[in-house]
PDB file of C-alpha atoms in Angstrom:
ATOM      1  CA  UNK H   1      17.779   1.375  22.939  1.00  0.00           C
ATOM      2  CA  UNK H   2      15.004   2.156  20.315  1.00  0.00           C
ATOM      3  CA  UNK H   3      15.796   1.004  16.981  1.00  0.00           C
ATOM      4  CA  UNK H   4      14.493   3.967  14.280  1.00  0.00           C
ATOM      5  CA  UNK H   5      15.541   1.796  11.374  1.00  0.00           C
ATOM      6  CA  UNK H   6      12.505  -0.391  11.732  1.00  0.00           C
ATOM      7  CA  UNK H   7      10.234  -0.295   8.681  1.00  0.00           C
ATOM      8  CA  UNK H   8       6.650   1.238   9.912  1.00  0.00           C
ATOM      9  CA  UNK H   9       3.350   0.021   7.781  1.00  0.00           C
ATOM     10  CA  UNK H  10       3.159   3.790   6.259  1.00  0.00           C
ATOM     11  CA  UNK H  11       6.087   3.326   4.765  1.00  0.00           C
ATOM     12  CA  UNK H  12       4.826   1.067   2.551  1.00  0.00           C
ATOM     13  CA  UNK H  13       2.393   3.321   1.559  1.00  0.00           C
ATOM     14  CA  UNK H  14       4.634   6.198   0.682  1.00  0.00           C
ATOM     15  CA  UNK H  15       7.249   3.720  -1.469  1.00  0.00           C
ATOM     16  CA  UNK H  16       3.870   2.821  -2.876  1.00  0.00           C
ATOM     17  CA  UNK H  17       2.935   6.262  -3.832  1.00  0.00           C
ATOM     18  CA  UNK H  18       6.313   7.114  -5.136  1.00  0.00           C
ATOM     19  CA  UNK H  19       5.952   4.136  -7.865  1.00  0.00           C
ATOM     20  CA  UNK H  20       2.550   5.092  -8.352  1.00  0.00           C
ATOM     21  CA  UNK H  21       4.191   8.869  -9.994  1.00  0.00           C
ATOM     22  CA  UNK H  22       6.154   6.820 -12.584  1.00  0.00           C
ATOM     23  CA  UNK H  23       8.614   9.586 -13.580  1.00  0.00           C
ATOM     24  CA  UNK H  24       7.220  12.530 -12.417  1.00  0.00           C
ATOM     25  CA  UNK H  25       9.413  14.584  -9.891  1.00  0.00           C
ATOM     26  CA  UNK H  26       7.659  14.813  -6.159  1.00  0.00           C
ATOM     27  CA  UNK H  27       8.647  16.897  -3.192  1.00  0.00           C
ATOM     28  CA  UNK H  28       7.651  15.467   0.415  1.00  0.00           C
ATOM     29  CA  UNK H  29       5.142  18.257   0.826  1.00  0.00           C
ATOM     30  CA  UNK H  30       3.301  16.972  -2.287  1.00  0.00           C
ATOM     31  CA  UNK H  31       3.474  13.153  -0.301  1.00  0.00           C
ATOM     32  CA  UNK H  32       2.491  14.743   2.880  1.00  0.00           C
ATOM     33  CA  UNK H  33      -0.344  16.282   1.110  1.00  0.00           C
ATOM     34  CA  UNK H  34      -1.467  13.548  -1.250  1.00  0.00           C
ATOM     35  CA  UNK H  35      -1.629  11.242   2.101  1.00  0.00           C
ATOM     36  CA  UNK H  36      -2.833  13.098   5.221  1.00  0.00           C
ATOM     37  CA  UNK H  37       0.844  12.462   6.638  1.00  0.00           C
ATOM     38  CA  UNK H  38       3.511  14.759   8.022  1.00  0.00           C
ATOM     39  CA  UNK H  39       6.757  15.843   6.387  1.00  0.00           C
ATOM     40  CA  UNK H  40       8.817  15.016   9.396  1.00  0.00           C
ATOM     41  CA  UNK H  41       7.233  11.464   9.185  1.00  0.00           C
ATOM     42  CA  UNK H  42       7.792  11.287   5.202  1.00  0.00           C
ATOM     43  CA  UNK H  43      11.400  12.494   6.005  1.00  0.00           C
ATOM     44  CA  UNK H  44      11.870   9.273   8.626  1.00  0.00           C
ATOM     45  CA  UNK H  45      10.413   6.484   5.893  1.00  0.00           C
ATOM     46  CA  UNK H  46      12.451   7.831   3.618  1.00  0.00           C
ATOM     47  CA  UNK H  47      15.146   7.556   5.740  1.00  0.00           C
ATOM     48  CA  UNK H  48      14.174   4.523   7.164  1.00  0.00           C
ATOM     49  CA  UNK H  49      13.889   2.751   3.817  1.00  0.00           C
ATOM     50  CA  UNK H  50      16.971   3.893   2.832  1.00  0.00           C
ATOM     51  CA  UNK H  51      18.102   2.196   5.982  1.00  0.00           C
ATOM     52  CA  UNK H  52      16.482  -1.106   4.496  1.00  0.00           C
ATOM     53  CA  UNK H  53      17.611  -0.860   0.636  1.00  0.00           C
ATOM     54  CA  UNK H  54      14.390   0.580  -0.576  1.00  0.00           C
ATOM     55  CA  UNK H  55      14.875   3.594  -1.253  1.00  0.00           C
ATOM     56  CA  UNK H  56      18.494   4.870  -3.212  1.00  0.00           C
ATOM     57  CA  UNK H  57      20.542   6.767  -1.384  1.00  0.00           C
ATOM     58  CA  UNK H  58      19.055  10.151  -2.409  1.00  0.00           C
ATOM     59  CA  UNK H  59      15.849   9.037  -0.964  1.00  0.00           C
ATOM     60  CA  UNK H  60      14.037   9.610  -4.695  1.00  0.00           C
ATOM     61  CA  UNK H  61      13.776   6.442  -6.602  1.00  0.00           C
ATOM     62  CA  UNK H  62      12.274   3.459  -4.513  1.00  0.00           C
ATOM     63  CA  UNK H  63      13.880   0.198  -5.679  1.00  0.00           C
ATOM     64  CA  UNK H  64      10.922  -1.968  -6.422  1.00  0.00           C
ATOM     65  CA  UNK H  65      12.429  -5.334  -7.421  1.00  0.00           C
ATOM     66  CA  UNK H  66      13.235  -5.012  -3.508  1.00  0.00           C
ATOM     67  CA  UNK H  67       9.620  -3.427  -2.492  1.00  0.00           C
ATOM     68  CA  UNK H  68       8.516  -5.894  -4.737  1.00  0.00           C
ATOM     69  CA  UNK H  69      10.062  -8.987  -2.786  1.00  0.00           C
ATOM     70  CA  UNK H  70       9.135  -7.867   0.507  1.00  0.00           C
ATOM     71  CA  UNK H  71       5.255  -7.398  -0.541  1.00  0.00           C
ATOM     72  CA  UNK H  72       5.090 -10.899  -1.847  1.00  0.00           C
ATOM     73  CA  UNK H  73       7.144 -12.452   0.651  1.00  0.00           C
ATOM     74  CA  UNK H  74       6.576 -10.663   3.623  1.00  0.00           C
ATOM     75  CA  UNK H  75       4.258  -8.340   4.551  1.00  0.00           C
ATOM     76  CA  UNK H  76       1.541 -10.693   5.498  1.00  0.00           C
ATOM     77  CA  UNK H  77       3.941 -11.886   8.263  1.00  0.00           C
ATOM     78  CA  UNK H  78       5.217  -8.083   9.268  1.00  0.00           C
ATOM     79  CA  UNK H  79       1.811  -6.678   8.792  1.00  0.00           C
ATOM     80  CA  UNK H  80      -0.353  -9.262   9.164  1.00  0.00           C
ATOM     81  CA  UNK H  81      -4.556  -8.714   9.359  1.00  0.00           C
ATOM     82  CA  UNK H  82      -7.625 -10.707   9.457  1.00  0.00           C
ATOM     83  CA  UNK H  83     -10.808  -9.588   8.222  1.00  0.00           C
ATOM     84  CA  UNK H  84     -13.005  -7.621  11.079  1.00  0.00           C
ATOM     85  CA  UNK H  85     -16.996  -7.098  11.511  1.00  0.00           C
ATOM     86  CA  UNK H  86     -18.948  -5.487   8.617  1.00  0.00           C
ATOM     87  CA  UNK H  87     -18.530  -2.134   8.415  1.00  0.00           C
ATOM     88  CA  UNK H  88     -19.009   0.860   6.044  1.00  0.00           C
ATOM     89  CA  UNK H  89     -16.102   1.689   4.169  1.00  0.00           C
ATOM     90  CA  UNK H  90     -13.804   1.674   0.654  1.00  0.00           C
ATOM     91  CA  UNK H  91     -13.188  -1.078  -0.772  1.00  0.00           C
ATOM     92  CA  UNK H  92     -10.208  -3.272  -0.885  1.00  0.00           C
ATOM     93  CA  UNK H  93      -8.232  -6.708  -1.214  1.00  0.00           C
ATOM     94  CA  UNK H  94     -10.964  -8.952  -4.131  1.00  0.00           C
ATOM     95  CA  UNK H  95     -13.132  -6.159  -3.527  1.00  0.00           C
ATOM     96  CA  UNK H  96     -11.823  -3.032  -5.002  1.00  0.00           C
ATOM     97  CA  UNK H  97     -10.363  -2.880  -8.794  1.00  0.00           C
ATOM     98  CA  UNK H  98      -8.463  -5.023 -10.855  1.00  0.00           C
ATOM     99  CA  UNK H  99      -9.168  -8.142  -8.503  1.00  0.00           C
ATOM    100  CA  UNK H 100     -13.186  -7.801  -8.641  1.00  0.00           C
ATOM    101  CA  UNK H 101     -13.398  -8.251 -12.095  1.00  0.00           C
ATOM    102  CA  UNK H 102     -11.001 -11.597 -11.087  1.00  0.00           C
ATOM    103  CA  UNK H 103     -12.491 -12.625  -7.831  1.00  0.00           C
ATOM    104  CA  UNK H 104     -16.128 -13.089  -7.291  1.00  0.00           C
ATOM    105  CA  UNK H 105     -17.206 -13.218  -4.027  1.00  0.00           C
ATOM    106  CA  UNK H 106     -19.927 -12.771  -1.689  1.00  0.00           C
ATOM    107  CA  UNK H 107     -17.763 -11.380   0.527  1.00  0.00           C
ATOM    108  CA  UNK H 108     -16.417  -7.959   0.492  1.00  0.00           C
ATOM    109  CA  UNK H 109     -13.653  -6.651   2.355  1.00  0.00           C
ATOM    110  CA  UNK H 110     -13.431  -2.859   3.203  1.00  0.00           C
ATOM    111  CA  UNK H 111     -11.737  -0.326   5.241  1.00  0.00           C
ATOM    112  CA  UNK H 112     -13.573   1.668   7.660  1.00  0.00           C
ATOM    113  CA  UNK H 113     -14.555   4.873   6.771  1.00  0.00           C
ATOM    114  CA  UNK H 114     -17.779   6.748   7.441  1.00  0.00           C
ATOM    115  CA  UNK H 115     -17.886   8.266   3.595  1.00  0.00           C
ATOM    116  CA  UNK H 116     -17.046   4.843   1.971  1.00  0.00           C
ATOM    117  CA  UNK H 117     -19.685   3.403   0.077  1.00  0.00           C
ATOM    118  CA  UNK H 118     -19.700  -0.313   0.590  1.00  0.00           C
ATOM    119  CA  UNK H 119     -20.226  -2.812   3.379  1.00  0.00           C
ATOM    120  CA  UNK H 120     -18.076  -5.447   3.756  1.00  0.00           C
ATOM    121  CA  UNK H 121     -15.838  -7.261   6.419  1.00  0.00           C
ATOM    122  CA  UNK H 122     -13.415  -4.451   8.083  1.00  0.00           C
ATOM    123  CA  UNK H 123      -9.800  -4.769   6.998  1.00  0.00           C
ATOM    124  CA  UNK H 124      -7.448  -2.575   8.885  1.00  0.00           C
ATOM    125  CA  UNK H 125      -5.175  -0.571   6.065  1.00  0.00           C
ATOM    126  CA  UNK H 126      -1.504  -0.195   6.544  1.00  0.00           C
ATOM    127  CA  UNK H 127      -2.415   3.348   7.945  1.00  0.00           C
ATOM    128  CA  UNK H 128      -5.054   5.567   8.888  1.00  0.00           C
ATOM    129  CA  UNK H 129      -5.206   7.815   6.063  1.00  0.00           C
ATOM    130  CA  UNK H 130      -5.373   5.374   3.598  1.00  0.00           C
ATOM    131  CA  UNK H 131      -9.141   5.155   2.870  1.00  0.00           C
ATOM    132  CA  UNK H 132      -9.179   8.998   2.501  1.00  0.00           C
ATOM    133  CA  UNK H 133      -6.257   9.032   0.258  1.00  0.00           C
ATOM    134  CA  UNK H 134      -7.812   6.753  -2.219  1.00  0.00           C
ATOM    135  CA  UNK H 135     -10.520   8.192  -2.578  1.00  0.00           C
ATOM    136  CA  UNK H 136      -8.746  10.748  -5.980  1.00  0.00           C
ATOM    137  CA  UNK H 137      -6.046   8.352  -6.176  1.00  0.00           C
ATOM    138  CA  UNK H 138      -7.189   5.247  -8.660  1.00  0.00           C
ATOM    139  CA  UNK H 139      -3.629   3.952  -9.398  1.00  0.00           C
ATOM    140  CA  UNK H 140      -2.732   4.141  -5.370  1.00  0.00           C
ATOM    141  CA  UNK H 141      -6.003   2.696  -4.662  1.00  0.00           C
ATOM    142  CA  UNK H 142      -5.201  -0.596  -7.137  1.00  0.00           C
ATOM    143  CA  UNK H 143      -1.949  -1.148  -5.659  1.00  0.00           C
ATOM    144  CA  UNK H 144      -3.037  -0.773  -2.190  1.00  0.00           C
ATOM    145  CA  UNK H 145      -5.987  -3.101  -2.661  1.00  0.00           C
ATOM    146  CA  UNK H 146      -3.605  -5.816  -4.301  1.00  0.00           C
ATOM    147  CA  UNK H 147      -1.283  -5.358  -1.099  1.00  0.00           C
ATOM    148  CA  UNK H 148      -4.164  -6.113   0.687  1.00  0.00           C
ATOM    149  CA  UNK H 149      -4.700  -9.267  -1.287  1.00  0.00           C
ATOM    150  CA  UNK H 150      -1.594 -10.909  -0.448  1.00  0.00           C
ATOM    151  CA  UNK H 151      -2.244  -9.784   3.257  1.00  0.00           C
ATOM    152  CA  UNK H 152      -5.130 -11.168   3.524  1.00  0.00           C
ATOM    153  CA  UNK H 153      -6.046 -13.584   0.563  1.00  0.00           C
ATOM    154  CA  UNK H 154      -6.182 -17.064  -0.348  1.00  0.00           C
ATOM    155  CA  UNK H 155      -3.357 -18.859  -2.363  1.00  0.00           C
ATOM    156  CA  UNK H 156      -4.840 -17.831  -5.449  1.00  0.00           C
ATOM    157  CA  UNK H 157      -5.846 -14.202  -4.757  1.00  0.00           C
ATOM    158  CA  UNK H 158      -2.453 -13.555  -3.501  1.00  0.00           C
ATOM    159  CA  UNK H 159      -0.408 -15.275  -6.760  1.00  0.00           C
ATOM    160  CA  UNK H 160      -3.550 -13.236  -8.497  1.00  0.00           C
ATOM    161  CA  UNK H 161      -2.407 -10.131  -6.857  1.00  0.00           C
ATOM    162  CA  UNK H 162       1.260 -10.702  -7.095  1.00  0.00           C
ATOM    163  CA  UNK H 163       1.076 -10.899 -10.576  1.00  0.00           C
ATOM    164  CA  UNK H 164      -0.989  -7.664 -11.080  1.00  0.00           C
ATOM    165  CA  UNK H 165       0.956  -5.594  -8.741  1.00  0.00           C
ATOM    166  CA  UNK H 166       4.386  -6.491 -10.873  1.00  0.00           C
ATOM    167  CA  UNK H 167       2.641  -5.228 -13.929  1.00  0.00           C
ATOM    168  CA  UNK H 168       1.902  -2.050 -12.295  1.00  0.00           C
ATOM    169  CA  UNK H 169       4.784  -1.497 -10.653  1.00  0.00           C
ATOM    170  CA  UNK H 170       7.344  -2.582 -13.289  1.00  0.00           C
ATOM    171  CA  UNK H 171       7.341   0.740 -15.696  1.00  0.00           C
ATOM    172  CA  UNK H 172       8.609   2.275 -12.391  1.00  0.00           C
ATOM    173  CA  UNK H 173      12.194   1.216 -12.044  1.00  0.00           C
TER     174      UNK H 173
END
């Protein structure tokens, strides 16, 4: 029997986009839009992380202390990634703001995408639609890129990132 209560990596990246709008009321079309991903699927994380204590029960106001733990805890072991071959792509992890002006490296790490504009080591994102998404989207970008740290970071990039990500999630609970 299929279990339809088991968190998905987009997920993340919708509870991440919810936090990301602070107070400001959002409809799933405006998600679905904002992300390249379809209502029916917004509809099943939502339900989905209600399932897991993420989400309250009217699937509007993601409960980040929880989001929060399971970034920092565990989503390098449910989502885990290692860094690819270079590619063209967006930035991300040490290479993409706040953790560049941090972390210097002569290594960047990047998501593929044809229109990016930097070459770095390939990191796969939580989803496909990610890299596009970005793109307009500088406070979903940050918090994306510091998710990326902790999945694929040292010790001290991921504490780094950690740290940054409760700052910018905090004002949203």
């Amino acid at each position: 029997m299929k279990n339809n209560n088991t968190l998905k990596p987009q997920d993340i990246l919708i509870l991440l986009k919810i936090c990301t709008l602070g107070e400001q009321d959002w409809f799933q079309h405006d998600l679905s839009e904002a992300l390249g991903i379809s209502q029916s699927e917004i509809s099943e994380c939502l339900s989905r992380s209600k399932y897991s204590g993420l989400i309250d029960a009217n699937r509007k106001k993601v409960n980040v202390l929880s989001l929060l733990e399971f970034i920092q805890y565990g989503i390098k072991y449910v989502f885990p990634q290692q860094p690819g071959a270079i590619v063209r792509g967006v930035a991300t992890a040490h290479s993409a703001p706040p953790l560049d002006q941090e972390i210097l490296s002569d290594q960047n790490y990047v998501w593929p995408y044809a229109r990016g504009t930097m070459r770095g080591q390939a990191i796969q994102p939580l989803y496909r639609t990610i890299p596009k998404a970005v793109l307009n989207d500088k406070k979903l970008h940050e918090v994306l890129a510091l998710v990326d740290a902790i999945r694929v970071g040292k010790v001290r990039e991921q504490h780094l990132a950690i740290s940054l990500l409760k700052e910018r999630l905090q004002y949203a609970e």
